Coordinates of C-alpha atoms and ligand atoms in Angstrom, one line a residue:
M259 CA 0.0 0.0 0.0
V260 CA 1.0 3.6 -0.6
D261 CA 0.2 6.6 1.5
V262 CA 0.9 10.1 0.3
I263 CA 2.0 13.3 2.2
L264 CA 1.6 16.5 0.2
G265 CA 1.2 20.2 0.6
L266 CA -2.3 21.8 0.3
Q267 CA -1.2 25.4 0.0
W268 CA 1.6 27.2 -1.9
G269 CA 4.4 25.0 -0.5
D270 CA 6.4 25.1 2.7
E271 CA 3.6 23.7 4.8
G272 CA 6.1 21.6 6.8
K273 CA 6.1 18.4 4.6
G274 CA 9.8 17.6 5.5
K275 CA 9.1 17.5 9.2
I276 CA 5.9 15.4 8.8
V277 CA 7.5 12.9 6.4
D278 CA 10.4 12.5 8.8
Y279 CA 7.9 12.0 11.7
F280 CA 5.9 9.3 9.8
A281 CA 8.8 7.6 8.1
K282 CA 9.1 5.1 11.0
N283 CA 5.9 3.5 9.9
Y284 CA 7.0 2.9 6.3
D285 CA 9.6 0.8 4.4
V286 CA 10.1 3.1 1.4
I287 CA 10.0 6.9 1.2
A288 CA 9.8 8.2 -2.4
R289 CA 9.8 11.7 -4.0
F290 CA 7.5 11.8 -7.0
Q291 CA 7.9 15.2 -8.5
G292 CA 9.6 18.6 -8.2
G293 CA 13.3 19.1 -7.9
P294 CA 15.7 21.4 -6.1
N295 CA 13.0 24.1 -6.0
A296 CA 11.9 22.2 -2.9
G297 CA 13.4 22.9 0.5
H298 CA 12.2 20.5 3.2
T299 CA 13.4 21.3 6.7
L300 CA 14.1 18.6 9.3
Y301 CA 15.6 18.9 12.8
I302 CA 17.9 16.1 13.8
G303 CA 18.5 16.8 17.4
D304 CA 19.1 20.6 17.5
K305 CA 20.7 20.5 14.0
K306 CA 18.7 21.9 11.1
V307 CA 18.9 20.1 7.7
V308 CA 17.3 21.3 4.5
L309 CA 16.7 18.7 1.9
H310 CA 16.1 19.7 -1.7
Q311 CA 16.4 16.4 -3.6
I312 CA 16.8 13.6 -1.2
P313 CA 13.6 12.2 0.3
S314 CA 13.0 13.1 3.9
G315 CA 13.2 9.5 5.1
I316 CA 17.0 9.5 4.8
F317 CA 17.7 9.9 8.5
H318 CA 15.9 6.6 9.3
Q319 CA 18.3 3.7 9.1
D320 CA 17.1 0.8 7.0
K321 CA 14.5 2.8 5.2
I322 CA 14.7 2.8 1.4
N323 CA 14.6 6.2 -0.2
L324 CA 13.8 6.6 -3.9
I325 CA 14.0 9.5 -6.2
G326 CA 11.2 8.8 -8.6
N327 CA 10.9 9.3 -12.4
G328 CA 8.7 12.4 -11.9
V329 CA 11.5 14.3 -10.2
V330 CA 13.9 16.6 -12.1
L331 CA 17.4 16.1 -10.6
D332 CA 20.1 18.7 -10.2
V333 CA 23.1 16.4 -9.7
V334 CA 25.2 19.2 -8.2
T335 CA 22.7 20.0 -5.4
F336 CA 22.2 16.2 -4.9
K337 CA 26.0 15.7 -4.4
K338 CA 26.2 18.5 -1.9
E339 CA 23.2 17.1 0.0
C340 CA 24.7 13.6 0.1
E341 CA 27.8 15.2 1.7
A342 CA 25.6 17.1 4.2
V343 CA 23.7 14.0 5.3
S344 CA 26.8 11.9 5.6
A345 CA 28.0 14.3 8.3
F346 CA 25.1 12.9 10.4
G347 CA 26.5 9.4 9.8
V348 CA 24.0 8.5 7.1
D349 CA 25.3 5.8 4.7
Y350 CA 23.5 7.3 1.7
K351 CA 24.9 4.8 -0.8
K352 CA 23.2 2.0 1.0
N353 CA 19.6 3.1 1.0
L354 CA 19.2 5.8 -1.7
F355 CA 18.0 4.8 -5.1
I356 CA 17.4 6.8 -8.2
S357 CA 15.0 6.0 -11.0
E358 CA 16.8 5.7 -14.4
R359 CA 13.8 7.7 -15.9
T360 CA 14.4 10.7 -13.7
H361 CA 15.2 13.8 -15.9
L362 CA 18.4 15.7 -15.4
I363 CA 18.5 19.5 -14.9
L364 CA 21.4 20.7 -17.1
P365 CA 23.4 23.9 -16.5
T366 CA 21.7 25.5 -19.5
H367 CA 18.3 24.8 -18.0
R368 CA 19.3 27.1 -15.2
A369 CA 20.4 29.7 -17.6
L370 CA 17.1 29.4 -19.5
D371 CA 15.1 29.7 -16.3
K372 CA 17.0 33.0 -15.6
A373 CA 16.5 34.3 -19.2
S374 CA 12.8 33.5 -19.0
E375 CA 12.3 35.4 -15.8
L376 CA 14.3 38.3 -17.0
S377 CA 12.3 38.6 -20.2
K378 CA 9.0 38.6 -18.2
G379 CA 10.1 41.6 -16.2
L380 CA 7.4 42.6 -13.7
D381 CA 5.3 39.6 -14.7
K382 CA 7.9 37.1 -13.6
I383 CA 6.8 33.9 -11.9
G384 CA 9.3 34.4 -9.0
S385 CA 10.9 31.0 -9.9
T386 CA 13.6 29.6 -7.7
L387 CA 15.9 29.8 -10.7
K388 CA 16.8 26.2 -10.4
G389 CA 16.0 25.3 -14.0
I390 CA 12.7 23.5 -13.1
G391 CA 10.5 24.9 -15.9
P392 CA 13.0 24.4 -18.7
A393 CA 13.8 20.9 -17.5
Y394 CA 10.1 19.9 -17.5
M395 CA 9.7 21.6 -20.8
D396 CA 12.4 19.4 -22.3
K397 CA 10.7 16.4 -20.8
T398 CA 7.3 17.1 -22.3
G399 CA 9.0 18.4 -25.5
R400 CA 10.8 15.0 -25.7
N401 CA 14.3 16.4 -25.7
G402 CA 15.4 15.9 -22.1
L403 CA 18.2 13.7 -20.8
R404 CA 17.5 11.1 -18.1
V405 CA 19.6 9.6 -15.3
G406 CA 19.8 6.3 -17.3
D407 CA 21.4 8.2 -20.2
I408 CA 24.6 9.0 -18.2
L409 CA 25.6 5.3 -18.5
H410 CA 25.3 5.4 -22.3
P411 CA 28.5 5.7 -24.3
D412 CA 26.9 8.5 -26.4
F413 CA 26.0 10.6 -23.3
M414 CA 28.4 13.5 -24.2
E415 CA 27.0 13.6 -27.7
M416 CA 23.4 13.8 -26.4
Y417 CA 24.4 16.5 -23.9
N418 CA 26.2 18.6 -26.5
K419 CA 23.2 18.4 -28.9
L420 CA 20.8 19.6 -26.3
R421 CA 23.2 22.3 -25.1
S422 CA 23.4 23.7 -28.6
K423 CA 19.6 23.8 -28.8
H424 CA 19.6 25.7 -25.5
Y425 CA 22.2 28.2 -26.7
Q426 CA 20.0 29.0 -29.7
L427 CA 17.0 29.6 -27.3
L428 CA 19.2 31.8 -25.1
G429 CA 19.7 34.2 -28.0
N430 CA 21.1 37.4 -26.7
F431 CA 21.2 36.4 -23.1
D432 CA 24.8 35.6 -22.2
F433 CA 25.4 33.4 -19.2
Q434 CA 28.6 31.9 -20.6
E435 CA 30.7 32.4 -17.4
E436 CA 28.0 30.9 -15.1
I437 CA 27.3 28.0 -17.5
T438 CA 31.0 27.1 -17.7
E439 CA 31.3 27.1 -13.9
W440 CA 28.1 25.1 -13.5
E441 CA 29.3 22.6 -16.2
N442 CA 32.5 21.8 -14.3
A443 CA 30.5 21.0 -11.2
F444 CA 27.8 19.2 -13.3
F445 CA 30.3 16.7 -14.8
E446 CA 32.0 16.1 -11.5
A447 CA 28.5 15.3 -10.0
I448 CA 27.6 13.1 -13.0
E449 CA 30.6 10.9 -12.1
F450 CA 29.4 10.9 -8.4
I451 CA 25.9 9.7 -9.5
K452 CA 27.4 6.8 -11.4
G453 CA 28.3 5.3 -8.0
F454 CA 24.6 5.1 -7.0
K455 CA 22.0 2.5 -7.4
I456 CA 20.2 3.6 -10.5
V457 CA 17.2 1.4 -10.8
N458 CA 14.1 0.8 -12.9
G459 CA 11.9 2.7 -10.4
E460 CA 8.6 1.4 -11.5
Y461 CA 9.5 -2.3 -11.2
F462 CA 11.5 -1.5 -8.0
I463 CA 8.6 0.1 -6.2
N464 CA 5.9 -2.3 -7.4
E465 CA 8.0 -5.3 -6.3
K466 CA 8.2 -3.7 -2.8
I467 CA 4.4 -3.1 -2.8
N468 CA 3.7 -6.6 -3.9
K469 CA 5.9 -7.9 -1.0
G470 CA 3.6 -6.0 1.4
M471 CA 6.1 -3.3 2.1
R472 CA 4.7 0.2 2.9
V473 CA 5.5 3.1 0.7
L474 CA 5.2 6.8 1.7
A475 CA 5.2 9.2 -1.3
E476 CA 6.6 12.6 -0.4
G477 CA 5.2 15.6 -2.3
A478 CA 7.1 18.8 -3.0
Q479 CA 5.6 22.3 -3.4
G480 CA 1.8 22.5 -2.8
S481 CA -1.5 22.0 -4.5
M482 CA -2.0 25.7 -5.4
L483 CA 1.4 25.5 -7.3
D484 CA 0.2 22.5 -9.4
V485 CA 0.7 23.1 -13.1
D486 CA -2.9 22.2 -13.9
F487 CA -4.9 23.3 -10.9
G488 CA -2.7 26.0 -9.2
T489 CA -2.8 29.7 -9.8
F490 CA -1.5 29.4 -13.4
P491 CA 0.8 30.8 -14.7
F492 CA 2.2 31.5 -11.2
V493 CA 2.8 27.8 -10.5
T494 CA 5.6 25.3 -10.8
S495 CA 5.9 22.9 -13.8
S496 CA 4.9 19.6 -12.3
N497 CA 1.7 17.9 -10.9
T498 CA 2.1 18.4 -7.2
I499 CA -1.2 16.7 -6.4
S500 CA -2.0 13.1 -5.6
A501 CA -2.4 12.2 -9.3
G502 CA 1.3 13.0 -9.7
V503 CA 2.1 10.0 -7.5
C504 CA 0.9 7.6 -10.1
S505 CA 2.8 9.2 -13.0
G506 CA 5.8 10.2 -10.9
L507 CA 6.5 6.7 -9.5
G508 CA 4.7 4.3 -11.8
I509 CA 2.1 3.3 -9.2
A510 CA -1.5 2.4 -10.0
P511 CA -4.2 4.6 -8.4
Q512 CA -5.8 1.7 -6.5
K513 CA -2.6 1.1 -4.6
I514 CA -2.9 4.5 -2.9
K515 CA -4.7 4.6 0.5
E516 CA -4.2 7.6 2.8
I517 CA -3.7 11.0 1.3
I518 CA -2.4 13.2 4.1
G519 CA -2.6 16.9 3.3
I520 CA -0.5 19.4 5.2
T521 CA -1.7 22.9 5.9
K522 CA -0.2 25.6 8.0
A523 CA -2.6 27.1 10.6
Y524 CA -2.2 30.3 8.5
C525 CA -0.9 30.6 5.0
T526 CA 2.2 31.6 3.1
R527 CA 3.4 32.0 -0.4
V528 CA 6.9 32.8 -1.8
G529 CA 7.3 34.2 -5.3
S530 CA 4.7 36.0 -7.4
G531 CA 1.0 35.3 -8.0
P532 CA -2.4 35.8 -6.3
F533 CA -2.8 35.2 -2.6
P534 CA -6.3 36.4 -1.5
T535 CA -5.7 36.3 2.2
E536 CA -2.3 38.0 2.2
L537 CA -1.7 40.5 5.0
F538 CA 0.2 43.7 4.4
D539 CA -0.1 45.0 7.9
D540 CA 1.7 44.3 11.3
K541 CA -0.2 40.9 11.6
G542 CA 1.5 39.7 8.4
E543 CA 4.8 40.9 9.7
F544 CA 4.1 39.2 13.0
L545 CA 3.5 35.8 11.2
R546 CA 6.7 36.2 9.1
K547 CA 8.8 37.1 12.1
T548 CA 7.4 34.6 14.6
G549 CA 7.1 31.8 12.0
N550 CA 10.5 32.6 10.6
E551 CA 8.9 32.7 7.2
F552 CA 11.9 32.9 4.9
G553 CA 12.4 30.5 2.0
S554 CA 14.3 27.3 2.8
T555 CA 15.7 27.3 -0.8
T556 CA 16.1 31.0 -1.7
G557 CA 16.0 32.8 1.6
R558 CA 13.3 35.2 0.2
P559 CA 10.8 36.5 2.7
R560 CA 7.5 34.6 2.5
R561 CA 4.3 36.4 2.0
C562 CA 2.0 35.7 5.0
G563 CA -1.8 35.7 5.5
W564 CA -4.8 34.0 7.0
I565 CA -5.8 30.4 6.3
D566 CA -7.9 30.2 3.1
L567 CA -10.6 27.5 3.4
V568 CA -11.9 28.1 -0.2
A569 CA -8.4 27.1 -1.5
L570 CA -8.0 24.3 1.1
N571 CA -11.4 22.9 0.2
F572 CA -10.4 22.9 -3.5
A573 CA -7.1 21.2 -2.6
C574 CA -8.9 18.5 -0.6
M575 CA -11.2 17.8 -3.6
I576 CA -8.5 17.6 -6.2
N577 CA -6.3 15.4 -4.0
G578 CA -8.9 13.2 -2.3
V579 CA -7.4 14.2 1.0
T580 CA -8.3 11.6 3.8
Q581 CA -6.6 13.4 6.7
I582 CA -5.1 16.7 7.5
V583 CA -2.0 17.7 9.5
M584 CA -2.0 21.3 10.6
T585 CA 1.4 22.7 11.2
K586 CA 2.7 25.9 12.9
A587 CA -0.3 26.3 15.1
D588 CA 2.2 27.5 17.8
I589 CA 3.0 30.6 15.7
M590 CA -0.5 31.9 16.3
D591 CA -0.2 31.6 20.2
E592 CA -0.1 35.3 20.9
L593 CA -2.8 36.6 18.5
E594 CA -5.9 38.2 20.0
T595 CA -8.1 37.4 17.0
L596 CA -7.7 34.9 14.1
E597 CA -9.4 35.3 10.7
V598 CA -10.5 32.4 8.6
C599 CA -11.4 32.9 4.9
K600 CA -14.7 31.1 4.2
G601 CA -15.6 32.6 0.9
Y602 CA -14.5 34.9 -2.0
L603 CA -16.4 38.0 -3.0
V604 CA -15.9 37.9 -6.8
N605 CA -17.2 41.1 -8.5
G606 CA -19.4 41.5 -5.5
V607 CA -20.9 38.0 -5.6
E608 CA -19.9 35.5 -2.8
S609 CA -18.5 32.2 -4.0
M610 CA -16.9 29.2 -2.3
Q611 CA -15.0 28.1 -5.4
V612 CA -11.6 28.8 -6.7
P613 CA -12.1 30.7 -10.0
F614 CA -10.3 30.0 -13.4
Q615 CA -7.8 32.6 -12.5
M616 CA -7.5 34.9 -9.5
H617 CA -5.2 37.6 -10.9
N618 CA -6.9 40.3 -13.0
L619 CA -10.1 39.7 -10.9
D620 CA -11.8 41.7 -8.3
L621 CA -11.6 39.1 -5.6
K622 CA -11.9 39.8 -1.8
P623 CA -11.8 37.3 1.0
V624 CA -14.8 36.9 3.3
Y625 CA -13.7 36.3 6.8
Q626 CA -15.1 34.8 10.0
S627 CA -13.3 35.9 13.2
F628 CA -12.2 33.6 16.0
K629 CA -10.8 34.3 19.4
G630 CA -7.1 33.5 19.8
W631 CA -6.1 31.0 22.5
K632 CA -3.4 33.2 23.9
K633 CA -1.5 30.3 25.4
N634 CA 1.9 28.8 24.6
I635 CA 1.0 25.4 23.1
S636 CA 4.5 24.3 22.1
A637 CA 4.9 22.0 25.0
L638 CA 1.5 20.3 24.7
K639 CA 1.6 16.6 24.3
D640 CA -2.1 15.6 24.4
I641 CA -5.3 16.8 22.8
S642 CA -6.9 17.1 26.2
E643 CA -4.6 20.0 27.0
M644 CA -5.7 21.9 23.9
P645 CA -7.2 25.4 24.7
E646 CA -10.9 25.7 24.1
E647 CA -10.4 28.5 21.6
M648 CA -8.1 26.3 19.5
K649 CA -10.7 23.5 19.6
T650 CA -13.3 25.9 18.2
Y651 CA -10.9 27.1 15.4
I652 CA -10.1 23.5 14.4
S653 CA -13.8 22.3 14.6
F654 CA -14.8 25.1 12.2
I655 CA -12.1 24.0 9.8
N656 CA -13.1 20.3 10.1
A657 CA -16.7 21.1 9.4
Y658 CA -16.0 23.3 6.4
L659 CA -13.6 20.9 4.7
N660 CA -15.4 17.8 5.8
V661 CA -12.0 16.2 6.3
E662 CA -10.6 15.9 9.8
V663 CA -7.5 17.7 11.1
K664 CA -6.0 14.5 12.6
Y665 CA -2.6 15.9 13.8
I666 CA -1.5 19.3 15.0
S667 CA 2.1 20.2 14.8
N668 CA 3.1 22.6 17.6
G669 CA 6.8 23.2 16.9
P670 CA 9.6 22.3 14.5
G671 CA 11.0 19.5 16.7
R672 CA 10.7 15.9 15.5
D673 CA 8.4 14.9 18.3
Q674 CA 6.2 18.0 18.4
L675 CA 3.0 16.5 17.0
I676 CA -0.4 16.1 18.8
V677 CA -2.9 13.5 17.7
A678 CA -6.3 15.3 17.5
Ligands
GDP151 P1 8.3 22.1 3.5 O1 8.9 22.6 2.3 O2 6.8 21.8 3.4 O3 9.0 20.9 4.0 O4 8.4 23.2 4.6 P2 9.7 24.1 4.9 O5 10.8 23.3 5.6 O6 10.1 24.9 3.7 O7 9.1 25.2 5.9 C1 8.5 24.8 7.1 C2 9.2 25.5 8.3 O8 8.4 25.4 9.4 C3 10.5 24.8 8.6 O9 11.4 25.8 9.1 C4 10.1 23.9 9.7 O10 11.2 23.6 10.6 C5 9.1 24.7 10.4 N1 8.0 23.9 11.1 C6 7.3 22.8 10.7 N2 6.3 22.5 11.5 C7 6.3 23.5 12.5 C8 5.5 23.7 13.6 O11 4.5 23.0 13.9 N3 5.8 24.8 14.3 C9 6.9 25.6 14.1 N4 7.1 26.7 14.9 N5 7.7 25.4 13.0 C10 7.4 24.4 12.2
IMO152 P1 8.6 23.1 -1.1 O1 8.7 21.7 -1.5 C1 7.3 27.2 -1.9 C2 7.4 28.5 -6.1 C3 8.4 29.6 -6.4 C4 7.7 30.2 -7.6 C5 7.0 29.1 -8.3 C6 7.7 28.5 -9.5 O2 9.7 23.5 -0.2 O3 7.3 23.4 -0.5 P2 9.9 27.0 -9.8 O4 11.3 27.2 -9.3 O5 9.3 25.8 -9.4 O6 9.8 27.2 -11.3 O7 9.1 28.3 -9.1 O8 6.8 28.1 -7.3 N1 8.0 27.3 -5.4 C7 7.9 27.0 -4.1 N2 7.3 27.8 -3.1 N3 7.9 26.0 -1.6 C8 8.4 25.2 -2.6 O9 8.8 23.9 -2.4 C9 8.4 25.8 -3.9 N4 8.9 25.3 -5.1 C10 8.6 26.3 -6.0 O10 8.7 30.4 -5.4 O11 6.7 31.1 -7.1
MG153 MG1 10.0 24.3 1.6

């Protein structure tokens, strides 16, 4: 059986922490999409680790970690990350597997990402500049190179051919110096990757499932950044939703059981694009400061706002969410009043649906206010200790979404999770 953990908002919901927490119950932890645009934070003791490419199960000995075919791999980031986890005593070569169908991010993909953003000017996506969009474009355009290709005697020829194509696309944008620097590191990392277990991911994972082993699929980004259902064009280039698990790992839909959606108790977004409940006042600043809302990958300040139940309800529908984990509830401890967005006023008409597009639209959130709990919850261990005001807040969310908040995360620590 396969369970899934994925983000329900615009990313950074705390997936890394939650995957690390639940990994003990599984045999295989597999990333199914995204690439080094992801930044998943884990605390191992008091040490912080941010994973971009390696699945968040890596700190559990004896668990198999798989980078699936739906991922785009930056080998340089991957190599650095392997070195970082090995400092914690992780024998990454033993338990880390890479699908031969995983697409490679080339140095010129990064240059193309930069060029695309520069040419968009003020309309830029706010991409992480990791080459994600161009790498997925080459995948769907049937030009990309895959991990399995690096073992082919003609790899250099294939590489040079694609690079020439990219140079044509780059036109007047000149990133020669950076590309040369990236290429040196790239080829060094390609040699490093050759020492890994490069597997046929789909047979690999299905054999494990057939043996009765338990698989946890780890999502990157969030549902509102999904290329089909997110706030297009301000999205990433992959399917971040549960459907992406099937195509990103080679797993049939009926093998999937629990779909665990993660939401913050409030909401954040990094990069451009619509965000109806965004706060531009001191409350937004409070959430950013208290929640330390700065990008794990780029360090950019995250935009902060209230929880958006219209968007969450949409995400629950698209994903088939069976249970919810609410993270960062502790960040709201000091607030007098909490607002919950329960509708959108679109051109003056109230709606509970996410529209075709939110930008270029007169859209205002409709809020319901709740009393803050005004209590430090970070040491709570049991639901019975939960403040009444918090119970009311969560009950409203449960009823609106018709999916239960089953776990509440009350701190970044590995064991700070309350069963609701
Ligand atoms: P991800 O991309 O979904 O894995 O999330 P990130 O790691 O980018 O961002 C989540 C941040 O919140 C990280 O710094 C986590 O350590 C932190 N975090 C996760 N859960 C909690 C929580 O319940 N409370 C607090 N205070 N921090 C949390
Ligand atoms: P995790 O897995 C938050 C955002 C970028 C940008 C848009 C497109 O840590 O939750 P891309 O580089 O993918 O072309 O950027 O998506 N973005 C994320 N925001 N968390 C992430 O990952 C993100 N990955 C991409 O900021 O707005
Ligand atoms: Mg993140």
